[in-house]
Amino acid sequence: MRLKRQLSQEEIADLIGMTQSTYSRKEKGVTNITMQEWIKIAKVLAVEKDEIYQASISKKDIFKVFENLNIPPEFLEKINFLQKENFELQEKLRILQK
């Protein structure tokens, strides 16, 4: 939704009262977004919170699910790498579109 609204991480971070680096970690799922932050983000994006809200699931919990499916660890590592690469490419694309 942030990208759809053509807002940079820095712009939205300023609008909700945090640093860009903190917002980036939250957007990537490295740290959790609090309910109060979800509300602020929704207000900035002019949407209902439920439209953007995603329950926090730790990477540890995600890996437990995959472990139960007997997915080889090298596949999980590749998935993690591709997720990071995808995020970085989305950011580069956003910058190029500006």
Short mmCIF file of N, CA and C in Angstrom, two decimals:
data_model
loop_
_atom_site.label_atom_id
_atom_site.label_comp_id
_atom_site.label_asym_id
_atom_site.label_seq_id
_atom_site.Cartn_x
_atom_site.Cartn_y
_atom_site.Cartn_z
N MET A 1 0.83 -1.19 0.00
CA MET A 1 0.00 0.00 0.00
C MET A 1 0.88 1.26 0.00
N ARG A 2 2.01 1.18 0.73
CA ARG A 2 2.92 2.33 0.75
C ARG A 2 3.41 2.63 -0.65
N LEU A 3 3.81 1.59 -1.37
CA LEU A 3 4.31 1.78 -2.73
C LEU A 3 3.20 2.26 -3.65
N LYS A 4 2.01 1.73 -3.46
CA LYS A 4 0.86 2.15 -4.27
C LYS A 4 0.60 3.65 -4.09
N ARG A 5 0.80 4.14 -2.88
CA ARG A 5 0.60 5.57 -2.57
C ARG A 5 1.84 6.41 -2.94
N GLN A 6 2.87 5.71 -3.45
CA GLN A 6 4.12 6.34 -3.87
C GLN A 6 4.79 7.11 -2.74
N LEU A 7 4.82 6.46 -1.57
CA LEU A 7 5.50 7.04 -0.42
C LEU A 7 6.80 6.27 -0.19
N SER A 8 7.86 6.99 0.10
CA SER A 8 9.12 6.34 0.44
C SER A 8 9.05 5.88 1.89
N GLN A 9 9.95 5.01 2.26
CA GLN A 9 10.02 4.59 3.66
C GLN A 9 10.29 5.79 4.55
N GLU A 10 11.15 6.67 4.09
CA GLU A 10 11.48 7.86 4.88
C GLU A 10 10.25 8.75 5.09
N GLU A 11 9.47 8.93 4.05
CA GLU A 11 8.27 9.78 4.16
C GLU A 11 7.27 9.20 5.15
N ILE A 12 6.99 7.91 5.03
CA ILE A 12 6.01 7.33 5.94
C ILE A 12 6.55 7.27 7.36
N ALA A 13 7.84 7.00 7.51
CA ALA A 13 8.45 6.98 8.84
C ALA A 13 8.31 8.34 9.50
N ASP A 14 8.57 9.41 8.78
CA ASP A 14 8.41 10.76 9.32
C ASP A 14 6.97 11.01 9.75
N LEU A 15 6.04 10.57 8.93
CA LEU A 15 4.62 10.82 9.20
C LEU A 15 4.09 10.04 10.41
N ILE A 16 4.71 8.91 10.71
CA ILE A 16 4.25 8.15 11.88
C ILE A 16 5.18 8.28 13.08
N GLY A 17 6.24 9.06 12.91
CA GLY A 17 7.10 9.39 14.05
C GLY A 17 8.16 8.37 14.41
N MET A 18 8.85 7.85 13.40
CA MET A 18 9.98 6.96 13.67
C MET A 18 11.05 7.19 12.61
N THR A 19 12.20 6.62 12.81
CA THR A 19 13.27 6.77 11.83
C THR A 19 13.01 5.85 10.64
N GLN A 20 13.64 6.17 9.53
CA GLN A 20 13.49 5.33 8.33
C GLN A 20 14.03 3.94 8.59
N SER A 21 15.15 3.84 9.30
CA SER A 21 15.75 2.53 9.55
C SER A 21 14.83 1.66 10.42
N THR A 22 14.19 2.27 11.41
CA THR A 22 13.25 1.54 12.26
C THR A 22 12.06 1.07 11.43
N TYR A 23 11.52 1.99 10.60
CA TYR A 23 10.38 1.62 9.76
C TYR A 23 10.76 0.49 8.80
N SER A 24 11.95 0.57 8.22
CA SER A 24 12.41 -0.45 7.28
C SER A 24 12.44 -1.82 7.95
N ARG A 25 12.96 -1.89 9.18
CA ARG A 25 13.02 -3.16 9.90
C ARG A 25 11.62 -3.71 10.16
N LYS A 26 10.68 -2.82 10.44
CA LYS A 26 9.30 -3.25 10.68
C LYS A 26 8.65 -3.72 9.38
N GLU A 27 8.89 -3.01 8.29
CA GLU A 27 8.31 -3.38 7.01
C GLU A 27 8.86 -4.73 6.54
N LYS A 28 10.12 -4.98 6.81
CA LYS A 28 10.75 -6.24 6.41
C LYS A 28 10.35 -7.40 7.32
N GLY A 29 9.73 -7.08 8.47
CA GLY A 29 9.35 -8.13 9.41
C GLY A 29 10.45 -8.50 10.39
N VAL A 30 11.51 -7.70 10.41
CA VAL A 30 12.61 -7.97 11.34
C VAL A 30 12.15 -7.68 12.77
N THR A 31 11.39 -6.59 12.93
CA THR A 31 10.78 -6.27 14.22
C THR A 31 9.28 -6.13 14.02
N ASN A 32 8.54 -6.37 15.08
CA ASN A 32 7.08 -6.34 14.99
C ASN A 32 6.54 -4.91 14.94
N ILE A 33 5.41 -4.76 14.29
CA ILE A 33 4.68 -3.50 14.25
C ILE A 33 3.62 -3.58 15.33
N THR A 34 3.61 -2.59 16.23
CA THR A 34 2.62 -2.59 17.30
C THR A 34 1.25 -2.21 16.74
N MET A 35 0.21 -2.50 17.50
CA MET A 35 -1.13 -2.16 17.06
C MET A 35 -1.27 -0.64 16.90
N GLN A 36 -0.68 0.12 17.79
CA GLN A 36 -0.73 1.58 17.69
C GLN A 36 -0.05 2.05 16.40
N GLU A 37 1.05 1.41 16.03
CA GLU A 37 1.74 1.75 14.78
C GLU A 37 0.90 1.38 13.57
N TRP A 38 0.21 0.21 13.62
CA TRP A 38 -0.69 -0.16 12.53
C TRP A 38 -1.75 0.92 12.32
N ILE A 39 -2.28 1.42 13.41
CA ILE A 39 -3.31 2.45 13.33
C ILE A 39 -2.75 3.72 12.70
N LYS A 40 -1.55 4.12 13.11
CA LYS A 40 -0.92 5.32 12.54
C LYS A 40 -0.64 5.13 11.05
N ILE A 41 -0.13 3.98 10.68
CA ILE A 41 0.18 3.70 9.28
C ILE A 41 -1.09 3.75 8.45
N ALA A 42 -2.16 3.13 8.95
CA ALA A 42 -3.44 3.14 8.22
C ALA A 42 -3.94 4.57 8.03
N LYS A 43 -3.80 5.38 9.06
CA LYS A 43 -4.25 6.77 8.96
C LYS A 43 -3.45 7.52 7.89
N VAL A 44 -2.14 7.34 7.88
CA VAL A 44 -1.28 7.99 6.88
C VAL A 44 -1.63 7.53 5.47
N LEU A 45 -1.94 6.25 5.33
CA LEU A 45 -2.26 5.69 4.02
C LEU A 45 -3.72 5.90 3.62
N ALA A 46 -4.49 6.46 4.54
CA ALA A 46 -5.93 6.73 4.32
C ALA A 46 -6.70 5.46 4.00
N VAL A 47 -6.43 4.42 4.79
CA VAL A 47 -7.15 3.16 4.66
C VAL A 47 -7.56 2.68 6.04
N GLU A 48 -8.44 1.70 6.07
CA GLU A 48 -8.81 1.06 7.34
C GLU A 48 -7.65 0.16 7.76
N LYS A 49 -7.42 0.08 9.07
CA LYS A 49 -6.33 -0.75 9.58
C LYS A 49 -6.44 -2.19 9.08
N ASP A 50 -7.65 -2.73 9.06
CA ASP A 50 -7.83 -4.12 8.63
C ASP A 50 -7.43 -4.36 7.18
N GLU A 51 -7.38 -3.30 6.40
CA GLU A 51 -7.00 -3.42 5.00
C GLU A 51 -5.49 -3.71 4.84
N ILE A 52 -4.70 -3.28 5.83
CA ILE A 52 -3.25 -3.46 5.74
C ILE A 52 -2.67 -4.33 6.85
N TYR A 53 -3.43 -4.54 7.91
CA TYR A 53 -2.93 -5.25 9.08
C TYR A 53 -2.53 -6.69 8.75
N GLN A 54 -1.36 -7.06 9.25
CA GLN A 54 -0.88 -8.44 9.15
C GLN A 54 -0.41 -8.85 10.54
N ALA A 55 -0.96 -9.91 11.04
CA ALA A 55 -0.54 -10.39 12.35
C ALA A 55 0.94 -10.73 12.30
N SER A 56 1.63 -10.45 13.37
CA SER A 56 3.07 -10.72 13.44
C SER A 56 3.31 -12.21 13.63
N ILE A 57 4.11 -12.75 12.75
CA ILE A 57 4.53 -14.14 12.86
C ILE A 57 6.05 -14.13 12.82
N SER A 58 6.64 -14.70 13.82
CA SER A 58 8.11 -14.68 13.87
C SER A 58 8.68 -15.62 12.83
N LYS A 59 9.89 -15.32 12.41
CA LYS A 59 10.57 -16.19 11.45
C LYS A 59 10.76 -17.58 12.04
N LYS A 60 10.97 -17.63 13.35
CA LYS A 60 11.13 -18.91 14.02
C LYS A 60 9.86 -19.75 13.85
N ASP A 61 8.68 -19.12 14.01
CA ASP A 61 7.42 -19.84 13.83
C ASP A 61 7.24 -20.31 12.39
N ILE A 62 7.63 -19.46 11.45
CA ILE A 62 7.52 -19.83 10.04
C ILE A 62 8.40 -21.04 9.74
N PHE A 63 9.63 -21.02 10.27
CA PHE A 63 10.53 -22.15 10.03
C PHE A 63 10.00 -23.42 10.68
N LYS A 64 9.31 -23.32 11.83
CA LYS A 64 8.72 -24.50 12.45
C LYS A 64 7.68 -25.13 11.53
N VAL A 65 6.86 -24.28 10.89
CA VAL A 65 5.86 -24.79 9.95
C VAL A 65 6.55 -25.53 8.82
N PHE A 66 7.59 -24.91 8.25
CA PHE A 66 8.31 -25.55 7.15
C PHE A 66 8.99 -26.83 7.59
N GLU A 67 9.52 -26.85 8.82
CA GLU A 67 10.17 -28.05 9.32
C GLU A 67 9.18 -29.21 9.37
N ASN A 68 7.95 -28.91 9.77
CA ASN A 68 6.91 -29.94 9.83
C ASN A 68 6.55 -30.47 8.46
N LEU A 69 6.83 -29.70 7.42
CA LEU A 69 6.56 -30.13 6.06
C LEU A 69 7.76 -30.86 5.45
N ASN A 70 8.82 -31.02 6.24
CA ASN A 70 10.04 -31.71 5.80
C ASN A 70 10.68 -31.06 4.57
N ILE A 71 10.67 -29.75 4.53
CA ILE A 71 11.33 -29.02 3.44
C ILE A 71 12.81 -28.92 3.78
N PRO A 72 13.67 -29.27 2.85
CA PRO A 72 15.12 -29.23 3.12
C PRO A 72 15.58 -27.82 3.52
N PRO A 73 16.50 -27.73 4.47
CA PRO A 73 16.98 -26.43 4.95
C PRO A 73 17.53 -25.53 3.85
N GLU A 74 18.16 -26.12 2.82
CA GLU A 74 18.71 -25.29 1.74
C GLU A 74 17.60 -24.59 0.97
N PHE A 75 16.41 -25.20 0.90
CA PHE A 75 15.27 -24.55 0.26
C PHE A 75 14.80 -23.35 1.08
N LEU A 76 14.79 -23.55 2.40
CA LEU A 76 14.39 -22.45 3.29
C LEU A 76 15.36 -21.28 3.19
N GLU A 77 16.64 -21.60 3.10
CA GLU A 77 17.65 -20.54 2.95
C GLU A 77 17.45 -19.80 1.63
N LYS A 78 17.15 -20.54 0.57
CA LYS A 78 16.92 -19.92 -0.74
C LYS A 78 15.67 -19.04 -0.71
N ILE A 79 14.62 -19.50 -0.04
CA ILE A 79 13.40 -18.69 0.10
C ILE A 79 13.72 -17.39 0.82
N ASN A 80 14.47 -17.47 1.90
CA ASN A 80 14.85 -16.28 2.66
C ASN A 80 15.66 -15.32 1.79
N PHE A 81 16.62 -15.85 1.03
CA PHE A 81 17.43 -15.03 0.14
C PHE A 81 16.55 -14.34 -0.91
N LEU A 82 15.64 -15.10 -1.51
CA LEU A 82 14.77 -14.54 -2.56
C LEU A 82 13.82 -13.48 -2.00
N GLN A 83 13.34 -13.66 -0.77
CA GLN A 83 12.49 -12.65 -0.15
C GLN A 83 13.25 -11.34 0.03
N LYS A 84 14.47 -11.42 0.51
CA LYS A 84 15.29 -10.22 0.68
C LYS A 84 15.59 -9.56 -0.66
N GLU A 85 15.95 -10.38 -1.64
CA GLU A 85 16.26 -9.85 -2.96
C GLU A 85 15.02 -9.18 -3.58
N ASN A 86 13.87 -9.79 -3.43
CA ASN A 86 12.63 -9.24 -3.95
C ASN A 86 12.34 -7.88 -3.33
N PHE A 87 12.50 -7.78 -2.02
CA PHE A 87 12.27 -6.52 -1.33
C PHE A 87 13.22 -5.44 -1.85
N GLU A 88 14.49 -5.79 -1.98
CA GLU A 88 15.48 -4.82 -2.47
C GLU A 88 15.16 -4.37 -3.89
N LEU A 89 14.74 -5.30 -4.73
CA LEU A 89 14.38 -4.94 -6.11
C LEU A 89 13.14 -4.06 -6.16
N GLN A 90 12.17 -4.31 -5.28
CA GLN A 90 10.99 -3.45 -5.21
C GLN A 90 11.38 -2.02 -4.83
N GLU A 91 12.30 -1.90 -3.90
CA GLU A 91 12.76 -0.57 -3.49
C GLU A 91 13.48 0.13 -4.64
N LYS A 92 14.33 -0.59 -5.36
CA LYS A 92 15.05 0.00 -6.50
C LYS A 92 14.06 0.43 -7.58
N LEU A 93 13.06 -0.39 -7.83
CA LEU A 93 12.04 -0.05 -8.82
C LEU A 93 11.29 1.21 -8.41
N ARG A 94 10.93 1.29 -7.14
CA ARG A 94 10.24 2.47 -6.63
C ARG A 94 11.07 3.73 -6.85
N ILE A 95 12.35 3.64 -6.58
CA ILE A 95 13.25 4.78 -6.77
C ILE A 95 13.34 5.15 -8.24
N LEU A 96 13.46 4.16 -9.10
CA LEU A 96 13.53 4.43 -10.54
C LEU A 96 12.24 5.04 -11.07
N GLN A 97 11.11 4.66 -10.52
CA GLN A 97 9.83 5.20 -10.96
C GLN A 97 9.65 6.66 -10.58
N LYS A 98 10.36 7.08 -9.55
CA LYS A 98 10.29 8.50 -9.15
C LYS A 98 11.02 9.32 -10.16
#
